[in-house]
PDB file of C-alpha atoms and ligand atoms in Angstrom:
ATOM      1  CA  UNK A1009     -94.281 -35.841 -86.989  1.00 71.00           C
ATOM      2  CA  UNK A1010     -97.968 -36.092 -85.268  1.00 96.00           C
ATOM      3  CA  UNK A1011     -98.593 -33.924 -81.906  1.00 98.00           C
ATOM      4  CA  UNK A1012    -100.330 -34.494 -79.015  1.00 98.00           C
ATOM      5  CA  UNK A1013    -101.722 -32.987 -76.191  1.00 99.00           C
ATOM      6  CA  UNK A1014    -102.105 -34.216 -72.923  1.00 99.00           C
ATOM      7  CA  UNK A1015    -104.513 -32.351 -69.942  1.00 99.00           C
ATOM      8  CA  UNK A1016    -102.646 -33.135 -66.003  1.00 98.00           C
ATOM      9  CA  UNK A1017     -99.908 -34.625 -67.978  1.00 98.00           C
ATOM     10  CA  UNK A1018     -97.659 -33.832 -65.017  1.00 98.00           C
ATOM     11  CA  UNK A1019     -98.957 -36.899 -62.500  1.00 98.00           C
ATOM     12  CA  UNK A1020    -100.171 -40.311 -63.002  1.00 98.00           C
ATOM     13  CA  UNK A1021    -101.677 -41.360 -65.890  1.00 98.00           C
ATOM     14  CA  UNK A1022    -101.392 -38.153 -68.092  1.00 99.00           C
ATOM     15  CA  UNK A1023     -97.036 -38.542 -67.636  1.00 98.00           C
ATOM     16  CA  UNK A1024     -97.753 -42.164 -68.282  1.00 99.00           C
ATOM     17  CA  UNK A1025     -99.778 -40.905 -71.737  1.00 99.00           C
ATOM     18  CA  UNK A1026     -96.834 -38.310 -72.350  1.00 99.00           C
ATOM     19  CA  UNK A1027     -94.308 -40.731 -72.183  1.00 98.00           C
ATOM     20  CA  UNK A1028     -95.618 -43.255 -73.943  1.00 98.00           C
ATOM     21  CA  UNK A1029     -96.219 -40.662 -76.906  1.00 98.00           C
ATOM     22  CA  UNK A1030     -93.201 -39.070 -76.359  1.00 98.00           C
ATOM     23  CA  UNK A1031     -91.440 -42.439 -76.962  1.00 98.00           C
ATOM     24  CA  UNK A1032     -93.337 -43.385 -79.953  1.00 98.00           C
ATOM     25  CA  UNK A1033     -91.945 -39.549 -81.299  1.00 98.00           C
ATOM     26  CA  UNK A1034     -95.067 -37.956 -81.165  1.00 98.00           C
ATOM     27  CA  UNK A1035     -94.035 -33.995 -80.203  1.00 98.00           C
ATOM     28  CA  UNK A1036     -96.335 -33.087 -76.887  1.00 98.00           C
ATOM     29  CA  UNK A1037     -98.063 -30.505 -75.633  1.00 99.00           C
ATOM     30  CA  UNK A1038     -98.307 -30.477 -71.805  1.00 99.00           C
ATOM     31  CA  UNK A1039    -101.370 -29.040 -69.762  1.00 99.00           C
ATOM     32  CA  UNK A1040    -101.616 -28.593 -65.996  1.00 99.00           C
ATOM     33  CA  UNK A1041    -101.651 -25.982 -63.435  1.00 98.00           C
ATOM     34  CA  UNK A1042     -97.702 -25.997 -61.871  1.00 98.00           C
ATOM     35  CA  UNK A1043     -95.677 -24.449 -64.345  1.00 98.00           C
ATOM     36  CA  UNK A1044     -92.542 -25.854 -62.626  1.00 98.00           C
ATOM     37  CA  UNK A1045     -93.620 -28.820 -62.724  1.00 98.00           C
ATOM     38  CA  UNK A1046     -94.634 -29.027 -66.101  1.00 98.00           C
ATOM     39  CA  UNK A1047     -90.942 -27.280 -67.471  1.00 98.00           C
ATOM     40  CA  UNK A1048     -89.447 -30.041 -65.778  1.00 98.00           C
ATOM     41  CA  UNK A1049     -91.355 -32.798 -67.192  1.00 98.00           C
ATOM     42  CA  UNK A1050     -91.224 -31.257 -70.674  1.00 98.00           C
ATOM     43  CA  UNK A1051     -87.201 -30.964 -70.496  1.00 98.00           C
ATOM     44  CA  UNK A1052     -86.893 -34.469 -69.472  1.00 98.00           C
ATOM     45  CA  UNK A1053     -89.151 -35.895 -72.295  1.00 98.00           C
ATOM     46  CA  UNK A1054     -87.702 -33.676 -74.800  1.00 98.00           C
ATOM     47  CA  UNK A1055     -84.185 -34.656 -73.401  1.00 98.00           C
ATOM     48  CA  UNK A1056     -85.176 -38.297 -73.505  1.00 98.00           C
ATOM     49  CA  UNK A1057     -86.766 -38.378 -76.532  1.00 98.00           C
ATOM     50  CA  UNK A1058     -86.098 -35.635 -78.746  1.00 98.00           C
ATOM     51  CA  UNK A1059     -89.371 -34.460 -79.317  1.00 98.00           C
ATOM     52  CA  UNK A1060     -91.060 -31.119 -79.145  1.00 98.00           C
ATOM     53  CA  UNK A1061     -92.421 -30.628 -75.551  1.00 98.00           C
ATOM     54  CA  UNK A1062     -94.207 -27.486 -75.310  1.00 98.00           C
ATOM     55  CA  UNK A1063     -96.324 -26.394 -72.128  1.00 98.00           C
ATOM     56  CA  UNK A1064     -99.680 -24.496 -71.412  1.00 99.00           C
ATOM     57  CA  UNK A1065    -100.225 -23.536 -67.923  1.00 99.00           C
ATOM     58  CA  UNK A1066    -103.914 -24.014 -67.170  1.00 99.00           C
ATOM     59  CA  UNK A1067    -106.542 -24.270 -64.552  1.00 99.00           C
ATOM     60  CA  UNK A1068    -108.910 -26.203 -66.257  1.00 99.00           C
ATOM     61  CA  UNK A1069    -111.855 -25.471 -63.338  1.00 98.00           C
ATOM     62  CA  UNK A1070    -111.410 -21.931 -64.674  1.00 98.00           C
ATOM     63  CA  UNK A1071    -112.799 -20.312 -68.274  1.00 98.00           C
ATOM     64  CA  UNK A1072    -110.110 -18.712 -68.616  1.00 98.00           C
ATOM     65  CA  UNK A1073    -107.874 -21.798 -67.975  1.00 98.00           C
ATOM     66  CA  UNK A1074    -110.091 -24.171 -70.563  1.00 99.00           C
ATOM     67  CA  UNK A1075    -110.015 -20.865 -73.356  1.00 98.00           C
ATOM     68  CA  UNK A1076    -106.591 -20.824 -73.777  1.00 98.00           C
ATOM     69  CA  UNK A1077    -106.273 -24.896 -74.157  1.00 99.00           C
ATOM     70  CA  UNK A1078    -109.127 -24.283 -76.898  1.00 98.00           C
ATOM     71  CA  UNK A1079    -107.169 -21.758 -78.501  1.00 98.00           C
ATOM     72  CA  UNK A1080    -103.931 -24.149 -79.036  1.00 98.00           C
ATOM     73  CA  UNK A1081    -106.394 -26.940 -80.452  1.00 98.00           C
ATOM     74  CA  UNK A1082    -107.861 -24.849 -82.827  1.00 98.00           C
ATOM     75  CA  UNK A1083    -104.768 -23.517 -84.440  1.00 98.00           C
ATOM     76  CA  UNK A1084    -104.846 -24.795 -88.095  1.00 96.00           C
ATOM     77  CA  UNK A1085    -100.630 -24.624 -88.601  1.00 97.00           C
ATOM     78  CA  UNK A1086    -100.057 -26.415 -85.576  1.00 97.00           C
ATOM     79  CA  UNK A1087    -102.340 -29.089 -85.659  1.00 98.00           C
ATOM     80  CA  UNK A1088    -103.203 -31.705 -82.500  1.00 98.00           C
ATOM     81  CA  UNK A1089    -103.426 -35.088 -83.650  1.00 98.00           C
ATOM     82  CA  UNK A1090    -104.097 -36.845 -80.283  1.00 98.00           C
ATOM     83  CA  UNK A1091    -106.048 -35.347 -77.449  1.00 98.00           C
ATOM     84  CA  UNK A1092    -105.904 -36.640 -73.870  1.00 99.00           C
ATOM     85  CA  UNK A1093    -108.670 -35.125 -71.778  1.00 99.00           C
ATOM     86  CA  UNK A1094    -107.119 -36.637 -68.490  1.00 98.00           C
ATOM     87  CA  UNK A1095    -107.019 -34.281 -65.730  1.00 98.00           C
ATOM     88  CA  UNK A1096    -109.484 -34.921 -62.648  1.00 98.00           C
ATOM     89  CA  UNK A1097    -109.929 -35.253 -59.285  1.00 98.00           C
ATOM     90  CA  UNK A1098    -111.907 -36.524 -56.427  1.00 96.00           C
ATOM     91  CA  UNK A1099    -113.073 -34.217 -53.637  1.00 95.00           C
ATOM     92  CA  UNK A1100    -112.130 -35.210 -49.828  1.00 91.00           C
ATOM     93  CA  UNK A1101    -115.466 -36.278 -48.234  1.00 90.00           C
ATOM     94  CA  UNK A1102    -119.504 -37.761 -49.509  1.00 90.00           C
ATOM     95  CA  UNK A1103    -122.188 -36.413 -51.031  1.00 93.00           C
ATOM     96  CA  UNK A1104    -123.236 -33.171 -49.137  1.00 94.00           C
ATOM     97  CA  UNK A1105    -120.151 -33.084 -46.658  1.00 94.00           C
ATOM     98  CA  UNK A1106    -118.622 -31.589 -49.960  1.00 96.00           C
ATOM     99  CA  UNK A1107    -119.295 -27.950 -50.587  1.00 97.00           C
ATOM    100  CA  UNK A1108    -121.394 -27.330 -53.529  1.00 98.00           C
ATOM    101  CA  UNK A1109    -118.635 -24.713 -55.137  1.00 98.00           C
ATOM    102  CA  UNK A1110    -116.356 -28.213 -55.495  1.00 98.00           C
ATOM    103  CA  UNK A1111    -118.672 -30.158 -56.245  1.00 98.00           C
ATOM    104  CA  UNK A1112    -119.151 -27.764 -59.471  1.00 98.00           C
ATOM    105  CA  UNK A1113    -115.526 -27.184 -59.727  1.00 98.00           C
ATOM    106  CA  UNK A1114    -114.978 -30.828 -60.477  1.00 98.00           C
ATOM    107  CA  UNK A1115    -118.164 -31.129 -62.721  1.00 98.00           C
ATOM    108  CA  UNK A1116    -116.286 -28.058 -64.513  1.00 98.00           C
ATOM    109  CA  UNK A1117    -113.076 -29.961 -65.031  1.00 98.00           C
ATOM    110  CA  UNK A1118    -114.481 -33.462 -65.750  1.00 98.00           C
ATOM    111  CA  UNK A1119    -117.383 -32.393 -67.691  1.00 98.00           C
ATOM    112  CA  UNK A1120    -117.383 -29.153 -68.786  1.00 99.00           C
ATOM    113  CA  UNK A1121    -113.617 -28.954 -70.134  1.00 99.00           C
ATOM    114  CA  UNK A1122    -114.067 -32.474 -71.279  1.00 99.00           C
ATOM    115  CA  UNK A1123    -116.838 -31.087 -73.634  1.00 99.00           C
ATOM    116  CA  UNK A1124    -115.374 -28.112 -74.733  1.00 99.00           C
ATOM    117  CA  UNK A1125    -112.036 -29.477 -75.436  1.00 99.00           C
ATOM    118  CA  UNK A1126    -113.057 -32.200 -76.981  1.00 98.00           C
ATOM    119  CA  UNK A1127    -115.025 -30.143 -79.727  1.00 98.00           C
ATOM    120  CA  UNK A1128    -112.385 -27.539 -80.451  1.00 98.00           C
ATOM    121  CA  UNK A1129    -110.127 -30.728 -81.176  1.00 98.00           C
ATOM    122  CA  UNK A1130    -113.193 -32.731 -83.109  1.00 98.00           C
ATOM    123  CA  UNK A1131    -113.808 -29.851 -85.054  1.00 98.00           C
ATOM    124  CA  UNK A1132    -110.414 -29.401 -86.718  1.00 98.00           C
ATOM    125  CA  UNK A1133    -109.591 -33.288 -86.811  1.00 98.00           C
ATOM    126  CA  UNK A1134    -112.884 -33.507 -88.525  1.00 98.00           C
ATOM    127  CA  UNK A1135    -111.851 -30.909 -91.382  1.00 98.00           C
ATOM    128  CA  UNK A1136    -108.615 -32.712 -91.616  1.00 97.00           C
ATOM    129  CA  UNK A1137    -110.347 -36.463 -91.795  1.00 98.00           C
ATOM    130  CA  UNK A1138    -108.312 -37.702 -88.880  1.00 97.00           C
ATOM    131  CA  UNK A1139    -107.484 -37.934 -85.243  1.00 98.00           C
ATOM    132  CA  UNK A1140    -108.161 -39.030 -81.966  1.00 98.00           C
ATOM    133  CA  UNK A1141    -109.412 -38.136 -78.720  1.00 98.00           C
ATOM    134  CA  UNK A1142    -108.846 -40.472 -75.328  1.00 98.00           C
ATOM    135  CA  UNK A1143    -111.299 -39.174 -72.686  1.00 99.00           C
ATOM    136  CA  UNK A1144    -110.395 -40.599 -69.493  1.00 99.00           C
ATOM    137  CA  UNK A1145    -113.471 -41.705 -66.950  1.00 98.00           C
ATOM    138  CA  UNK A1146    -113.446 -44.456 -64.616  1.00 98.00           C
ATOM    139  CA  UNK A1147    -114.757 -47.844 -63.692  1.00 97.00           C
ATOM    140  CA  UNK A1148    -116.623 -45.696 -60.931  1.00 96.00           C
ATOM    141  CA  UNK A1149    -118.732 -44.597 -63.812  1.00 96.00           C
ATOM    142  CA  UNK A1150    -120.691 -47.553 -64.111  1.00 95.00           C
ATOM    143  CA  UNK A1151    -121.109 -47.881 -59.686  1.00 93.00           C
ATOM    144  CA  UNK A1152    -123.137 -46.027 -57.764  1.00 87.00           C
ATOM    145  CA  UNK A1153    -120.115 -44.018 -56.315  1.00 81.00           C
ATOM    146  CA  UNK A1154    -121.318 -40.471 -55.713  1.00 93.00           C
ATOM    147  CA  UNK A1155    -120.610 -37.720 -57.408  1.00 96.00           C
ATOM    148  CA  UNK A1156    -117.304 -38.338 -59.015  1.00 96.00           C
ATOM    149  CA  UNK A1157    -118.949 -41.597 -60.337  1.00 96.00           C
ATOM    150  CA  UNK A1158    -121.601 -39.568 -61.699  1.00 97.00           C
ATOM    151  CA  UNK A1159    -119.670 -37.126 -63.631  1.00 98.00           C
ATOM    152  CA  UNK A1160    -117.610 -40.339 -65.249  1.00 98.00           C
ATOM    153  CA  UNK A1161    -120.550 -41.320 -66.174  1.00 98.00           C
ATOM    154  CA  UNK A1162    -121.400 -38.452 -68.343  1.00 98.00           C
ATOM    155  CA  UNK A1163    -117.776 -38.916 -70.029  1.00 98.00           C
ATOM    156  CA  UNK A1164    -118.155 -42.388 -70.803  1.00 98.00           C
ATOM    157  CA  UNK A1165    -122.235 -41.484 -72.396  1.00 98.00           C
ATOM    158  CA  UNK A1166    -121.019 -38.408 -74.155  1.00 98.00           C
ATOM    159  CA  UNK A1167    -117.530 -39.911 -75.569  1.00 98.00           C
ATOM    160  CA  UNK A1168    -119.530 -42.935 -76.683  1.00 98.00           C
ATOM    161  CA  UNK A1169    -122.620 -40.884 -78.332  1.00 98.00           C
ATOM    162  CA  UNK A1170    -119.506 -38.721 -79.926  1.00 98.00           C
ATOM    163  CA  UNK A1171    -117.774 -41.351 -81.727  1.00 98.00           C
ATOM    164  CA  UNK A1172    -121.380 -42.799 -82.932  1.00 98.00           C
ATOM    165  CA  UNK A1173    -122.305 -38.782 -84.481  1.00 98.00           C
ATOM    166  CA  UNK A1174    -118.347 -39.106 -86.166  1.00 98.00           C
ATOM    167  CA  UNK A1175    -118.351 -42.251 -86.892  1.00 94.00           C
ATOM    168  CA  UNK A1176    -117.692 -41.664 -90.690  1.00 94.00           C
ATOM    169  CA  UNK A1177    -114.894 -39.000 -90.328  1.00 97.00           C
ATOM    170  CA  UNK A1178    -112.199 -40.299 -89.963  1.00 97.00           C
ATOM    171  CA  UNK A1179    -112.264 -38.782 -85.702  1.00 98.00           C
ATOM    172  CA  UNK A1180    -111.987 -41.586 -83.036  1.00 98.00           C
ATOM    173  CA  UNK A1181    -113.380 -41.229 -79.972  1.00 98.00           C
ATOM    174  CA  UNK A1182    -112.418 -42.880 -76.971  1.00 98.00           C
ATOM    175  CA  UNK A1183    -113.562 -43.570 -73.004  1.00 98.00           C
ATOM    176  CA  UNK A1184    -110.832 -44.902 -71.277  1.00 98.00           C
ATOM    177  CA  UNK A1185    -112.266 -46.348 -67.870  1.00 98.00           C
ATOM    178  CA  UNK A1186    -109.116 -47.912 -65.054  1.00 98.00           C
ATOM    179  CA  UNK A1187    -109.897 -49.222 -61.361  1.00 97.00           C
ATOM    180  CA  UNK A1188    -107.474 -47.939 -59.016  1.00 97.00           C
ATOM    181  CA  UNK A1189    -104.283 -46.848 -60.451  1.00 98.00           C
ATOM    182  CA  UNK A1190    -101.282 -46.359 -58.209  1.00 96.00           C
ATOM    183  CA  UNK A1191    -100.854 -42.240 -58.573  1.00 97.00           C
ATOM    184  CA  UNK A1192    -100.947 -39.393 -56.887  1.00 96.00           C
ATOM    185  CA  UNK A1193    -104.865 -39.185 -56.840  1.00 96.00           C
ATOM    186  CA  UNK A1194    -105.712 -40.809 -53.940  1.00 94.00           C
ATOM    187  CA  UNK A1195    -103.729 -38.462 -51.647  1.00 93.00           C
ATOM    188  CA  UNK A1196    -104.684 -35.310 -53.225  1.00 94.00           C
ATOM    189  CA  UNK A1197    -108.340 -36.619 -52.860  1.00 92.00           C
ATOM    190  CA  UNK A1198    -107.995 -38.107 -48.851  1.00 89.00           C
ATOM    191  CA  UNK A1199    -108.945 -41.192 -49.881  1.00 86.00           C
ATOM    192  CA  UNK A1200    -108.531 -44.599 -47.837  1.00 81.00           C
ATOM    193  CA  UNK A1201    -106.580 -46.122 -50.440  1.00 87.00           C
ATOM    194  CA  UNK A1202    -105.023 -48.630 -47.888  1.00 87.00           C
ATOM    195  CA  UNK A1203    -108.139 -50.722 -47.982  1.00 85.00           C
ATOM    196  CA  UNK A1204    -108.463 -51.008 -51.504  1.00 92.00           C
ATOM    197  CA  UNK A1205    -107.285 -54.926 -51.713  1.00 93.00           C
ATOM    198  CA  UNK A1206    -103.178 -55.370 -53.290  1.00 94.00           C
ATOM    199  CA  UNK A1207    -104.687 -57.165 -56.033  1.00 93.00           C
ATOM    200  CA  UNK A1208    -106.931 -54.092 -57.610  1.00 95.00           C
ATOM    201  CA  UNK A1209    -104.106 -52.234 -58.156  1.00 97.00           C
ATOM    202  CA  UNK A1210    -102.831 -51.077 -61.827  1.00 98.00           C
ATOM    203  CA  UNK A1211     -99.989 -49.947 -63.392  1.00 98.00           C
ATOM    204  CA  UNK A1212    -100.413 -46.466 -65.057  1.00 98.00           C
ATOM    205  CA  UNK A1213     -97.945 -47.464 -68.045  1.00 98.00           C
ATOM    206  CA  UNK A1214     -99.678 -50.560 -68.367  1.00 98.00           C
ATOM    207  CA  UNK A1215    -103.006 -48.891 -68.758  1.00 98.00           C
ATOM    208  CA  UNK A1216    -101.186 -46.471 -71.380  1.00 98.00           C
ATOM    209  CA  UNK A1217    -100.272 -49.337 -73.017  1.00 98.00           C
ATOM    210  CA  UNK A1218    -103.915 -51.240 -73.408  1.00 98.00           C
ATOM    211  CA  UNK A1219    -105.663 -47.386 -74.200  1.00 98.00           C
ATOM    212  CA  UNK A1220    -103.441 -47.401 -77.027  1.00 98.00           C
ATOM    213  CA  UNK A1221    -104.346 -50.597 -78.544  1.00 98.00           C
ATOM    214  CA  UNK A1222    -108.013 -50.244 -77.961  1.00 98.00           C
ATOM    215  CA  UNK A1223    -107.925 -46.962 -79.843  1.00 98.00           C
ATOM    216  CA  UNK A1224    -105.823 -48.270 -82.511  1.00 98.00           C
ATOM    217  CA  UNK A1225    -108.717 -50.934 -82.853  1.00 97.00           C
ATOM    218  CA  UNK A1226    -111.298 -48.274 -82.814  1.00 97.00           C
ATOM    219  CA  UNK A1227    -113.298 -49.018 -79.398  1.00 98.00           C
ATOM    220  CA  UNK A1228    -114.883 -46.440 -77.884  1.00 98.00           C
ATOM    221  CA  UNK A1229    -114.534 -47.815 -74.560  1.00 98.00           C
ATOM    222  CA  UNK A1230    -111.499 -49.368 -72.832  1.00 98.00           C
ATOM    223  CA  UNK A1231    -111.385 -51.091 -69.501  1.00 98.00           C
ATOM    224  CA  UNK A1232    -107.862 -51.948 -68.557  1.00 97.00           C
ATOM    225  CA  UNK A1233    -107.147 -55.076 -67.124  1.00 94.00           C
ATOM    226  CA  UNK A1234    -109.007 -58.746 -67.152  1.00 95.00           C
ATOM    227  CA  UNK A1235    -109.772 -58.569 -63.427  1.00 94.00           C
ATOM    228  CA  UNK A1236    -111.865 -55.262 -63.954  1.00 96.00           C
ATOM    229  CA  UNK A1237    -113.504 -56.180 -67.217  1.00 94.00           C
ATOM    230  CA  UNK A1238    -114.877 -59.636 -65.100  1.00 93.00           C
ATOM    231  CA  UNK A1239    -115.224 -57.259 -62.273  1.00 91.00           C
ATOM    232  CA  UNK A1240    -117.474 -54.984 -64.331  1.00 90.00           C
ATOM    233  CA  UNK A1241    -119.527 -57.848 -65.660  1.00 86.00           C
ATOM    234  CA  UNK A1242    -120.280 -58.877 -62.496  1.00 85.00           C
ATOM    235  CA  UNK A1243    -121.434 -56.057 -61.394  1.00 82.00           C
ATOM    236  CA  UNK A1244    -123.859 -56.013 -63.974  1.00 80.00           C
ATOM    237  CA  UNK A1245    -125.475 -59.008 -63.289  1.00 78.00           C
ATOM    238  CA  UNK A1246    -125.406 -58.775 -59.164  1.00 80.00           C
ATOM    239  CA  UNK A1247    -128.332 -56.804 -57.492  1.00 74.00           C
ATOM    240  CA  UNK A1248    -128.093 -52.823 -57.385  1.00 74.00           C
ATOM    241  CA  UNK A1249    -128.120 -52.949 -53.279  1.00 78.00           C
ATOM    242  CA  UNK A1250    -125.224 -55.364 -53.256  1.00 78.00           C
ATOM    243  CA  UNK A1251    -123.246 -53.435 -56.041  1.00 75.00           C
ATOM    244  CA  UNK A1252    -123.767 -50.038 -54.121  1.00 75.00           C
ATOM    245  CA  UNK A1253    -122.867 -51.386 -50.468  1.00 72.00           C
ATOM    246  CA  UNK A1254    -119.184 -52.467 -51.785  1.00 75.00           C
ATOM    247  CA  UNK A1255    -118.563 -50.043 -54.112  1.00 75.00           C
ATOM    248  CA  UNK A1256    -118.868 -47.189 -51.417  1.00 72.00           C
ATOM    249  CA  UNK A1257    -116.739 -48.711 -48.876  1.00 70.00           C
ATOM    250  CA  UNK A1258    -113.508 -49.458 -51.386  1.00 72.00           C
ATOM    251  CA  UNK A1259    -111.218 -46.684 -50.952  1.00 68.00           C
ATOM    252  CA  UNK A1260    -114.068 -44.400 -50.881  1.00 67.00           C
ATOM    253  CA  UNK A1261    -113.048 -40.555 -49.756  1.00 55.00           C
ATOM    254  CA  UNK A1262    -112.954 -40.374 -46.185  1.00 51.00           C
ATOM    255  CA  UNK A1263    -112.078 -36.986 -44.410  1.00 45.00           C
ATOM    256  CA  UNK A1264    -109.182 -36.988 -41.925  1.00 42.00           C
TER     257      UNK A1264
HETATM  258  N1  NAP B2213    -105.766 -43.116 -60.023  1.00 89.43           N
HETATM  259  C1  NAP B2213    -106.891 -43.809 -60.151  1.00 89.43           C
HETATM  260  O1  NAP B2213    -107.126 -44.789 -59.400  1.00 89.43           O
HETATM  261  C2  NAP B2213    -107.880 -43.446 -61.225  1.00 89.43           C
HETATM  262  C3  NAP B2213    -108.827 -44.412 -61.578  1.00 89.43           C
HETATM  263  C4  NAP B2213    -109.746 -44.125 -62.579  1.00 89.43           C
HETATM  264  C5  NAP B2213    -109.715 -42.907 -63.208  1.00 89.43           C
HETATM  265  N2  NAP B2213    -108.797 -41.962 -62.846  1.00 89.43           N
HETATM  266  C6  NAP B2213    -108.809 -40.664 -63.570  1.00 89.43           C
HETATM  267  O2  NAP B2213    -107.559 -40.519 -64.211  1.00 89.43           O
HETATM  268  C7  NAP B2213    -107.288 -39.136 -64.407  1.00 89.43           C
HETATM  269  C8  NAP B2213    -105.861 -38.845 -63.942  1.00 89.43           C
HETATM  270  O3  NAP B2213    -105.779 -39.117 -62.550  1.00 89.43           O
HETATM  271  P1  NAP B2213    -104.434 -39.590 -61.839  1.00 89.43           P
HETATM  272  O4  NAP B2213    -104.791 -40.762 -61.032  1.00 89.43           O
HETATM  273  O5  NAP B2213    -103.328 -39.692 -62.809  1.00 89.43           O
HETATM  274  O6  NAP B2213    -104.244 -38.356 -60.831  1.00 89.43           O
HETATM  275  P2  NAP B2213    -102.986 -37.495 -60.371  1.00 89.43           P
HETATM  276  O7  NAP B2213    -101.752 -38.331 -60.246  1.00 89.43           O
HETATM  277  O8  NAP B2213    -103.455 -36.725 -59.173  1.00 89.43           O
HETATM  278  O9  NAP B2213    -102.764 -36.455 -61.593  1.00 89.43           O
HETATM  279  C9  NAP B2213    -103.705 -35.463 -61.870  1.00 89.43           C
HETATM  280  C10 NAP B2213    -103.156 -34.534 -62.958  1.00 89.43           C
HETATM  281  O10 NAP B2213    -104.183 -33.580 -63.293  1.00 89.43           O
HETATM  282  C11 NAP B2213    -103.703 -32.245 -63.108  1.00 89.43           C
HETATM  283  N3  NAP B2213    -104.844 -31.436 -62.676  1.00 89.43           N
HETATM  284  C12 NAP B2213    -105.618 -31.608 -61.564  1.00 89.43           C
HETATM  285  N4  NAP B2213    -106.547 -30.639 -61.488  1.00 89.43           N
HETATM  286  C13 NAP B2213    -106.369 -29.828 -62.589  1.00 89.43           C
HETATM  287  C14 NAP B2213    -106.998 -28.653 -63.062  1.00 89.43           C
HETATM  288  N5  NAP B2213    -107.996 -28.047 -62.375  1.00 89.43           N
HETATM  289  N6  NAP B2213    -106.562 -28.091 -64.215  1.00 89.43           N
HETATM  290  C15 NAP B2213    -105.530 -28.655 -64.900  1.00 89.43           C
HETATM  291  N7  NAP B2213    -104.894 -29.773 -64.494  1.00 89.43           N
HETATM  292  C16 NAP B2213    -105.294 -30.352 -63.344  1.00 89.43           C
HETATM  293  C17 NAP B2213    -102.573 -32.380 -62.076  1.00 89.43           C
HETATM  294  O11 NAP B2213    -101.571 -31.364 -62.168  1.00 89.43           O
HETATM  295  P3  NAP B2213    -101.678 -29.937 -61.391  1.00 89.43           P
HETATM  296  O12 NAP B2213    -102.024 -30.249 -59.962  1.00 89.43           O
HETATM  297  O13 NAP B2213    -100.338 -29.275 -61.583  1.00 89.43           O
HETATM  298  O14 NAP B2213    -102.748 -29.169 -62.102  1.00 89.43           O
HETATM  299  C18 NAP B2213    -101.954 -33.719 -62.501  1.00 89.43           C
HETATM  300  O15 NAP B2213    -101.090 -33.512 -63.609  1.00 89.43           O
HETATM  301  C19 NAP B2213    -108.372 -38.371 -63.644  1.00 89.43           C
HETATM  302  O16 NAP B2213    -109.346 -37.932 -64.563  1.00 89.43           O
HETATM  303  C20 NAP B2213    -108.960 -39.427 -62.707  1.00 89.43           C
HETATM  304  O17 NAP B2213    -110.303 -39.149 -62.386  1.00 89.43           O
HETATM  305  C21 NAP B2213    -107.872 -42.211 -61.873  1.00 89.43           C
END
């Protein structure tokens, strides 16, 4: 039996991730902040599934919240085969109508835990010669789409400059990088998600699914879907200006 453990595996695409590795018989470990929450989640996977479902209540903008995830991934006799770095967020408003203090906070959940998680789990997959780790960015990572596309951006550079330094180890690393996914995200964050087009719309299993493959084939960088892989080359090619102007009015945080 292989583990895994799964950061905001409550919501979204972190439930998608536990159920999908739940379902394959993988036991779980469960990270997020609502304890109910998580309990109820864990009950119903291990009910579903019979799996181990275990929980850590954590604030991952916190040290003390990130520590104790670090702790769990570094304990030899129950080792983590699979890390998910998943949880994020976007903050209600643009660049500077944001408070600096969440402007860190969310550079210390998308960046800093990334980081730190991440080694604690490369470190002891390394000594065992095997593993994986799935950070989760974003499509916004390659747009210029403010701050949250900026930190992305330093998940997709830093997961893909990982997996080159393990390359021969046996540890895979992986950015996983969805368009809009239909979750709870845009309502936490404010966003205008009612003019992001029908057709841009995923399906969080269905970008479980394709993250799994792509690992499994060793990539170190998955882009869910064919419409966002053209969309992505396109976006390449077209001039910065144009790029910028519709990427920022998309569903792009808007405060009410
Ligand atoms: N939805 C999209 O369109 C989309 C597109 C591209 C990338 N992404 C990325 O996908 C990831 C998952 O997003 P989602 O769309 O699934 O969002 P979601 O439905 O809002 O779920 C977010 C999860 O993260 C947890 N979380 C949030 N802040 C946390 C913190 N400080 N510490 C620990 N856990 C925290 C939440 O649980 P608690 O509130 O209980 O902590 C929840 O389980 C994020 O990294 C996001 O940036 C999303």
């Amino acid at each position: 039996m292989t583990s895994a453990l799964i950061t905001g595996a409550t919501s979204g695409i972190g439930a998608a991730f536990a159920h999908r590795l739940a379902r394959d018989g993988h036991d779980v470990v469960l990270v997020a902040r609502n304890t109910e929450r998580l309990r109820q989640y864990a009950t119903e996977l291990h009910d579903r599934h019979g799996v181990e479902a275990s929980i850590i209540t954590a604030d991952l903008a916190t040290d003390d919240g990130i520590a104790s995830v670090e702790e769990r991934l570094r304990d030899r006799k129950h080792p983590i085969d699979l890390l998910v770095n998943n949880a994020g967020f976007g903050n209600k408003g643009r660049y500077l109508e944001v408070p600096v203090e969440d402007e860190l906070r969310m550079l210390k959940v998308h960046c800093e835990a990334v980081l730190r998680l991440t080694s604690a789990a490369a470190e002891s997959m390394r000594e065992r010669g095997r593993g994986g780790i799935v950070n989760v960015a974003s499509v916004a990572a390659f747009l210029p789409r403010g701050t949250y596309g900026a930190s992305k951006a330093w998940v997709v550079q830093f997961t893909q400059g990982a997996a080159r330094d393990l390359g021969r180890s046996g540890v895979r690393l992986m950015a996983l990088c969805p368009g809009f996914v239909r979750t709870e995200f845009h309502e936490r964050a404010g966003m205008a998600a009612e003019n992001v087009p029908g057709w841009m719309w995923l399906d969080a299993d269905r970008v479980v699914d394709t993250a799994m493959a792509d690992l499994a084939r060793g990539r170190s960088l998955s882009i869910p879907d064919p419409r966002y892989k053209a969309l992505m080359g396109v976006a390449r090619l077209a001039p910065r200006g144009l790029v910028a102007r519709a990427s920022s009015t998309t569903g792009r945080f808007s405060p009410r």
